[in-house]
mmCIF file of C-alpha atoms in Angstrom:
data_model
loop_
_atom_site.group_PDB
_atom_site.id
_atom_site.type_symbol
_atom_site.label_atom_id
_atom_site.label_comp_id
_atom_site.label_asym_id
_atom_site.label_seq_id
_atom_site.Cartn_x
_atom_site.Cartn_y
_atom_site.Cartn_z
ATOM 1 C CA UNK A 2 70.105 137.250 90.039
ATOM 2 C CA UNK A 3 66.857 135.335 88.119
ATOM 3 C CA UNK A 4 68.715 135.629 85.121
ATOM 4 C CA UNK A 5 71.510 134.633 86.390
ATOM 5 C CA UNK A 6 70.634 131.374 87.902
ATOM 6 C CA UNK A 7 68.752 130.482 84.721
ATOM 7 C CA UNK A 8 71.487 130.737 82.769
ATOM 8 C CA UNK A 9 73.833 128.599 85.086
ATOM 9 C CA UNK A 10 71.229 126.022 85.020
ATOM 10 C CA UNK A 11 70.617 126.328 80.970
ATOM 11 C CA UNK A 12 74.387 125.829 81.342
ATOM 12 C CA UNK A 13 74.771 122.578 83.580
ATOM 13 C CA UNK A 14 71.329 121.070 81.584
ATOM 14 C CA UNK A 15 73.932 121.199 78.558
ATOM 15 C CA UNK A 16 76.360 119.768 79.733
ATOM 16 C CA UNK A 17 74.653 117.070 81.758
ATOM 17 C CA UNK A 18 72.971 116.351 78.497
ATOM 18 C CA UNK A 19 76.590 115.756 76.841
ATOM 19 C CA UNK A 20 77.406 113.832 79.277
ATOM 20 C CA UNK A 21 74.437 111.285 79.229
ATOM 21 C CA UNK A 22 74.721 111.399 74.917
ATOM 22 C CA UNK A 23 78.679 111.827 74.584
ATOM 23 C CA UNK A 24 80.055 109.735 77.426
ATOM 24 C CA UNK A 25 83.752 109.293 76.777
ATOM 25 C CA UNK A 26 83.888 112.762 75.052
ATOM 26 C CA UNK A 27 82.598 114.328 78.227
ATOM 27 C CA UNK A 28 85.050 112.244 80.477
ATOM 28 C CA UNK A 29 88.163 112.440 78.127
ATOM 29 C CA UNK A 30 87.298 116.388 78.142
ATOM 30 C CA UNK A 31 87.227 116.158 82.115
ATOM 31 C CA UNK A 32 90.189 114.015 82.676
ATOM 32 C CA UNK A 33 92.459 117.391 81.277
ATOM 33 C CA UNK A 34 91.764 118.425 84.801
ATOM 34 C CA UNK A 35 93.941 115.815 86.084
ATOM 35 C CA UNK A 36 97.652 115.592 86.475
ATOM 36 C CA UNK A 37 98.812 112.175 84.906
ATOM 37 C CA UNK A 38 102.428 110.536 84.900
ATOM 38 C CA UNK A 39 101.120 109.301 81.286
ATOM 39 C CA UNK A 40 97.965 110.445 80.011
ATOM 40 C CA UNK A 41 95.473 107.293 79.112
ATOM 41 C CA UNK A 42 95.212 106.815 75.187
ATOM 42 C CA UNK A 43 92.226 104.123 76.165
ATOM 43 C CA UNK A 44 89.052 106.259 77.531
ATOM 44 C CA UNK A 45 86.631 103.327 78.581
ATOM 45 C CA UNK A 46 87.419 99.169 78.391
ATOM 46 C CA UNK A 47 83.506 97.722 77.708
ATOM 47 C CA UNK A 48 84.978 94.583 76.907
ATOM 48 C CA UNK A 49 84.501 92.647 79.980
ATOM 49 C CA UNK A 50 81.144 94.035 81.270
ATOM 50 C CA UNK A 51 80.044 95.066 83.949
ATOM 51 C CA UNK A 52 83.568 95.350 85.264
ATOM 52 C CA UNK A 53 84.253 98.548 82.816
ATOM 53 C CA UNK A 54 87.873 100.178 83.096
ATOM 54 C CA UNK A 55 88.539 103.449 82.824
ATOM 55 C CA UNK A 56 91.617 105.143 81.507
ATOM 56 C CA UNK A 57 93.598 101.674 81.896
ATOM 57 C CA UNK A 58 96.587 103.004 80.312
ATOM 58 C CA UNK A 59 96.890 106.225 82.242
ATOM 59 C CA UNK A 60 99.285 106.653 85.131
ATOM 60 C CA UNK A 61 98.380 109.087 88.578
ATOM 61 C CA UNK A 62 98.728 109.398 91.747
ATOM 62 C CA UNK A 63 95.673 110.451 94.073
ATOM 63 C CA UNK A 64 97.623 112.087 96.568
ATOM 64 C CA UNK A 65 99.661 114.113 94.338
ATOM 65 C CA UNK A 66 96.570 115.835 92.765
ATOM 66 C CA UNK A 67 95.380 116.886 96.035
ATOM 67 C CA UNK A 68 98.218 118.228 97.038
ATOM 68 C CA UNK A 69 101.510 118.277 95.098
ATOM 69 C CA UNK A 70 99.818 120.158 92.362
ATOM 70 C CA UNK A 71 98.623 122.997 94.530
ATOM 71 C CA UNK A 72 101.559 123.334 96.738
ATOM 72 C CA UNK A 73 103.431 125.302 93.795
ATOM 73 C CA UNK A 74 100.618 127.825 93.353
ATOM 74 C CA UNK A 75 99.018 128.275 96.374
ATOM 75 C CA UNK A 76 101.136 126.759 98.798
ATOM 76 C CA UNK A 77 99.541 128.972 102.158
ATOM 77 C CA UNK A 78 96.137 128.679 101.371
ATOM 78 C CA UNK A 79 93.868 126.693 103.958
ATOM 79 C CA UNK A 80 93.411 122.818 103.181
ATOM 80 C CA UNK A 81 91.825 121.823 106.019
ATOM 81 C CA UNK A 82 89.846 123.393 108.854
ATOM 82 C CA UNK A 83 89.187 121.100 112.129
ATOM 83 C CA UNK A 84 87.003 121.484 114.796
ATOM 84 C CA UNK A 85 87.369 119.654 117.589
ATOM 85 C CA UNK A 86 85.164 118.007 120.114
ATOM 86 C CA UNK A 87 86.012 120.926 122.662
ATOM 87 C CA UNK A 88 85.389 123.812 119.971
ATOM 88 C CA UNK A 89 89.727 123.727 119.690
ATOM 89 C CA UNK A 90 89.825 124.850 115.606
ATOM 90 C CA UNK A 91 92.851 123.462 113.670
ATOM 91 C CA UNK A 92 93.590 125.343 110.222
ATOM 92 C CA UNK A 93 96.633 123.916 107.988
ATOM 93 C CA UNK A 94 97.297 124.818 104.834
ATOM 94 C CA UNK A 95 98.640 122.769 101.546
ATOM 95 C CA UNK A 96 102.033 123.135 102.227
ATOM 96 C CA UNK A 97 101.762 122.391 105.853
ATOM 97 C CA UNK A 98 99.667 119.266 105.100
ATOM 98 C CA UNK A 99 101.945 118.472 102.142
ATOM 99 C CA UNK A 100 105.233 118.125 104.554
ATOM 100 C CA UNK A 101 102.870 115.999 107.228
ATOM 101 C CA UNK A 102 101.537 113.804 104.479
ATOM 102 C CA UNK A 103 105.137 113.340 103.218
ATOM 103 C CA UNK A 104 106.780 112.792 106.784
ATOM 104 C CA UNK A 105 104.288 109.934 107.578
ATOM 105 C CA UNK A 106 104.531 108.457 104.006
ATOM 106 C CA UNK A 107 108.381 108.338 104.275
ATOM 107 C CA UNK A 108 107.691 106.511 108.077
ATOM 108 C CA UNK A 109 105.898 104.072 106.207
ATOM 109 C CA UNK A 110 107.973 103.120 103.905
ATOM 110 C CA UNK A 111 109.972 101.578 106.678
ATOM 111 C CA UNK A 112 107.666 98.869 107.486
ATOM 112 C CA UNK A 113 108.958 96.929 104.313
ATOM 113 C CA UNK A 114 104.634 97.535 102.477
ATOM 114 C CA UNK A 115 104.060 96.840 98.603
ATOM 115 C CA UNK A 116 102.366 98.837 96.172
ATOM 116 C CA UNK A 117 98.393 97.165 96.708
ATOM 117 C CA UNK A 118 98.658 95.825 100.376
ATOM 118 C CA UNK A 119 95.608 97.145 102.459
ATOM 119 C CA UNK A 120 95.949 99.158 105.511
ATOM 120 C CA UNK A 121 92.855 99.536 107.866
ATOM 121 C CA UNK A 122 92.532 103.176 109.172
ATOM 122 C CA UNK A 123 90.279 103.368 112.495
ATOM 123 C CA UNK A 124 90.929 106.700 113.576
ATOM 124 C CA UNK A 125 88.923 109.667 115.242
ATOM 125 C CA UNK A 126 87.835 112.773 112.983
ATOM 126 C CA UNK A 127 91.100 114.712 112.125
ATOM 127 C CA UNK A 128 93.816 115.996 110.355
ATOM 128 C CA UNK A 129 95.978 112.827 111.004
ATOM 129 C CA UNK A 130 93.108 110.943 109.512
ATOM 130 C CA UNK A 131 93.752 112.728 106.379
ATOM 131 C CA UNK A 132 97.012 112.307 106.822
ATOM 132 C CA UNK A 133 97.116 109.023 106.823
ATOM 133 C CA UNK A 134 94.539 108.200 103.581
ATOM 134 C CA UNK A 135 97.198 110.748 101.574
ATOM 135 C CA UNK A 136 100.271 108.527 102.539
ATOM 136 C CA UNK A 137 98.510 105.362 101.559
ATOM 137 C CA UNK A 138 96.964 106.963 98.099
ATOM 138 C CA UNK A 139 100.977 108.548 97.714
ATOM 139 C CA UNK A 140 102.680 104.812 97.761
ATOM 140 C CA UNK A 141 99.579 103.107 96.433
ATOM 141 C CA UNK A 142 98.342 101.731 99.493
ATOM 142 C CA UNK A 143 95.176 100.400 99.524
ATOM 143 C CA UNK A 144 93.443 101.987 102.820
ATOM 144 C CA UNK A 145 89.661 101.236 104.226
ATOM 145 C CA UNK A 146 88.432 103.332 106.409
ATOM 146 C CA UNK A 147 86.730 102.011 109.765
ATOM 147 C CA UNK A 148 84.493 104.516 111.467
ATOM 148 C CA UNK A 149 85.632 105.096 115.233
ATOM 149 C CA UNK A 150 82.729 103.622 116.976
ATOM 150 C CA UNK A 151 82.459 100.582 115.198
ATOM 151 C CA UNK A 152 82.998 97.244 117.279
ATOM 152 C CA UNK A 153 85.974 94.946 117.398
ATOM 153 C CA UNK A 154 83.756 92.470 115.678
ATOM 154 C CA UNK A 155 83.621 95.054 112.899
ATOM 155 C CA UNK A 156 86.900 95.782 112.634
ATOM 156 C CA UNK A 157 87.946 91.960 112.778
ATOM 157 C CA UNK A 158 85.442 91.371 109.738
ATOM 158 C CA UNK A 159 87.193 93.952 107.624
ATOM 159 C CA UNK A 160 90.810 92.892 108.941
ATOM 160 C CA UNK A 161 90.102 89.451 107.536
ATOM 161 C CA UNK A 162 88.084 90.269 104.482
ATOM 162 C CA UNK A 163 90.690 92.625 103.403
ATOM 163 C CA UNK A 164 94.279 90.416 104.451
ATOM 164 C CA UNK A 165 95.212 94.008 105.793
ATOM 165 C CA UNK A 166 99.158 94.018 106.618
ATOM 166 C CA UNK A 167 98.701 97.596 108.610
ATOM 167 C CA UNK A 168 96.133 99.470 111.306
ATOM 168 C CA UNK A 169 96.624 103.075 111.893
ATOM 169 C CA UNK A 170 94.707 103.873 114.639
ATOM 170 C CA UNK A 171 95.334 106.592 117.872
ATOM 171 C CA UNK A 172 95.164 106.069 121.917
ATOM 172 C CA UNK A 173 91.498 106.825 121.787
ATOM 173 C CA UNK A 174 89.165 109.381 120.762
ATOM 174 C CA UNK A 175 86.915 112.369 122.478
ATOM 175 C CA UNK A 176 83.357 112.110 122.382
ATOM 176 C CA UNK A 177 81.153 114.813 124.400
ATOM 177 C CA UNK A 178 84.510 115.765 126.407
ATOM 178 C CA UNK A 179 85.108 111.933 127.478
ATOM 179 C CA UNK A 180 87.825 110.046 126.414
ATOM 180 C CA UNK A 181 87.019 106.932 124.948
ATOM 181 C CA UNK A 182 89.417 104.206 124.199
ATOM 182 C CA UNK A 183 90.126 102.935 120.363
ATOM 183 C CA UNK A 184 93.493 100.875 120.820
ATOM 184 C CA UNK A 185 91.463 98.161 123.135
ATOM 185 C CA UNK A 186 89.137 97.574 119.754
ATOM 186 C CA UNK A 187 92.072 97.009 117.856
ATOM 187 C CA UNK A 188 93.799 94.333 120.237
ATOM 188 C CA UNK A 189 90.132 92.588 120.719
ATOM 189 C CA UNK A 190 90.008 92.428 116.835
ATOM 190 C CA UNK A 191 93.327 90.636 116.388
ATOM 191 C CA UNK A 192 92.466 88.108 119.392
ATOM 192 C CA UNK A 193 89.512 87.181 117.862
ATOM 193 C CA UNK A 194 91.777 84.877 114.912
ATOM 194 C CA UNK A 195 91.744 85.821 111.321
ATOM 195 C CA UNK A 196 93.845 88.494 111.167
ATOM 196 C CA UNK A 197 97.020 87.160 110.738
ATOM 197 C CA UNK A 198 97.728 89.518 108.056
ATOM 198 C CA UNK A 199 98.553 91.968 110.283
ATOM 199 C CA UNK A 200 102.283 93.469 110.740
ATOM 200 C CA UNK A 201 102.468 96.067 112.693
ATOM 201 C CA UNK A 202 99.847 98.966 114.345
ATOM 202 C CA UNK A 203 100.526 102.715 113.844
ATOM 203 C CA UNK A 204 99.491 104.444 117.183
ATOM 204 C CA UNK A 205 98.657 108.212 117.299
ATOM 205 C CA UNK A 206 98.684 109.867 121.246
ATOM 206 C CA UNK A 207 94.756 111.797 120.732
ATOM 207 C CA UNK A 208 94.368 111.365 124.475
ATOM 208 C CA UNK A 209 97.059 110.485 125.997
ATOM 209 C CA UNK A 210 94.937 107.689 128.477
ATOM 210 C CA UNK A 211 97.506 104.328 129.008
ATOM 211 C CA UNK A 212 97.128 101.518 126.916
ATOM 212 C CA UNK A 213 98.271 97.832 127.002
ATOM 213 C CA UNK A 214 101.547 97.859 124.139
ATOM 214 C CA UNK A 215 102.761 94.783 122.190
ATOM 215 C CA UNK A 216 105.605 94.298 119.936
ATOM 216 C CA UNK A 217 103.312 95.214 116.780
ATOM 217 C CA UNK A 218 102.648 98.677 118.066
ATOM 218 C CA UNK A 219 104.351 102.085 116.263
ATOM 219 C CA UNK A 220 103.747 104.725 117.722
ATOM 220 C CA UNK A 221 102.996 108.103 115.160
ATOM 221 C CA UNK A 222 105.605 110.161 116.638
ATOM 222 C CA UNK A 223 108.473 107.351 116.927
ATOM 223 C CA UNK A 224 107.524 106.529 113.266
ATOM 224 C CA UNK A 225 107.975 109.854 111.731
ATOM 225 C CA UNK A 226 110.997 111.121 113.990
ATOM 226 C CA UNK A 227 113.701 112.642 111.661
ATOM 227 C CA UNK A 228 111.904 111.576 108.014
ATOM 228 C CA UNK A 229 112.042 113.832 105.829
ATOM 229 C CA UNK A 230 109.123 116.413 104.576
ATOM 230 C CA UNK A 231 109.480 114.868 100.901
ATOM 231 C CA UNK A 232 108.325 112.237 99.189
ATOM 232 C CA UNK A 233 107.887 111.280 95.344
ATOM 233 C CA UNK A 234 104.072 110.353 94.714
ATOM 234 C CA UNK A 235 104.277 106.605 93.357
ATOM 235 C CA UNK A 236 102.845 106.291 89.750
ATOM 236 C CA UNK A 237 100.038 103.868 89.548
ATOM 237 C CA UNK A 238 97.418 102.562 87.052
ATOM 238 C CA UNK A 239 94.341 104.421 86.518
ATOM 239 C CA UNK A 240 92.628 101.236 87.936
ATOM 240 C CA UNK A 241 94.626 100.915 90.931
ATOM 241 C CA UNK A 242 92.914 100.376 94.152
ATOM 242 C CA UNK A 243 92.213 103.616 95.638
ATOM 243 C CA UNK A 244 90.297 102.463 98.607
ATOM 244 C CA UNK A 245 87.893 99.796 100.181
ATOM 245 C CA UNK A 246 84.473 100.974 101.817
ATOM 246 C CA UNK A 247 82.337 98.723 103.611
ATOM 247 C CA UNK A 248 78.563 98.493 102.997
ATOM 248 C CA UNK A 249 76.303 96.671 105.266
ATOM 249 C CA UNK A 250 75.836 94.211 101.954
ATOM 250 C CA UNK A 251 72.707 91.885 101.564
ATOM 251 C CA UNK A 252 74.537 88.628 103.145
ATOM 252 C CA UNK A 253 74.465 89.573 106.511
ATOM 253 C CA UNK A 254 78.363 90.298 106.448
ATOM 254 C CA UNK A 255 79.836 93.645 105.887
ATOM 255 C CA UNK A 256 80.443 93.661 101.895
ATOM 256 C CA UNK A 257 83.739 95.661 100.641
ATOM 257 C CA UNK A 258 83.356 97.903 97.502
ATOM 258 C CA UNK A 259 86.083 98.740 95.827
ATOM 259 C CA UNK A 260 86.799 102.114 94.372
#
């Protein structure tokens, strides 16, 4: 097992060391991994430092080499295990996540979005939190993720910052058996001015506790009703927003990274 071990690490000392001396090489040879609408002929863009590009001329979709590519091969093998907050555990596999991930996709696609506009996600730990980062990444949404106990103030900040057009969000969340409201947050965020942006809210039913409904609100069920389980992965630039996450930043406002 000695032996063994040494010889992995002899192994990943190599090719850490090609990666540090042969950069592009190393990432070119890595990129094969990936499924690509075109394959990039440009490996790295140092023209313009230190806003390097990678792969500029390559076309992908995130979502579709999570899951499209698997669903062929291994279409009943688990993708996601879930534990609940009351020990519940939720098991779904590629394919089953791959018709969910499609459904909601196709449900958003009704709200008349654009390839690039953002979309907030405040939702509880979950499969539907997956869910909905897959749709976005599958029509080249732009999503930022908002953890669940973060303040109205919070999600107002990244609302504003970001000129999102769409919140996903559910009812409200469980935390130590309690049910704890997340809608409110959202409604408090929007009050607050500066969020004009904003279209429409996607509502999932976690714990089915009332809550105050506007003319903005979707609910998750209503959207998806009848859509169908398929749904072409839009081809985007290498460089195409994946995501925002929020750092705390060094201004004393929440600063958004883009990935």
């Amino acid at each position: 097992q000695n032996k063994e071990s040494l010889e992995m690490n002899k192994k990943f000392s190599e090719i850490y060391q090609n990666s540090i001396k042969n950069p592009e090489d190393f990432w070119q040879e890595v990129s094969n991994d990936i499924f690509w609408f075109k394959k990039p002929t440009k490996i790295l863009n140092k023209s313009n430092p230190p806003f390097y590009k990678w792969f500029e001329d390559g076309k992908l979709n995130a979502s579709f080499n999570c899951l499209d590519r698997h669903v062929d091969s291994k279409p009943n093998k688990t993708a996601i295990i879930f534990e609940a907050d009351d020990g519940n555990v939720t098991k779904i596999s590629y394919l089953e996540l791959y018709h969910k991930v499609c459904q909601f996709s196709n449900g958003l696609k009704t709200l008349n979005l654009n390839v690039g506009d953002r979309v907030i996600i405040y939702l509880p730990m979950g499969i539907e939190a997956i869910i909905a980062m897959q749709a976005c990444a599958r029509l080249g949404l732009t999503h930022s993720v908002v953890f669940g106990g973060f303040s109205a103030k919070s999600l107002q900040e990244r609302i504003s910052d970001t000129e999102a057009r769409l919140v996903i969000t559910s009812d409200g969340q469980f935390r130590g058996g309690k049910a704890i409201p997340l809608k409110k947050a959202i409604d408090d965020a929007i009050d607050m001015g500066g969020c004009d942006s904003i279209d429409k809210v996607i509502v999932f039913n976690r714990t089915n506790e009332p809550f105050p409904k506007n003319n903005r609100d979707v609910m998750w069920d209503d959207l998806i009703e009848n859509q169908s389980t398929e749904c072409p992965a839009v081809s985007v630039s290498a460089e195409h927003p994946l995501f925002i996450l929020y750092t705390s930043g060094s201004t004393g406002k929440p600063k958004g990274v883009q990935h």
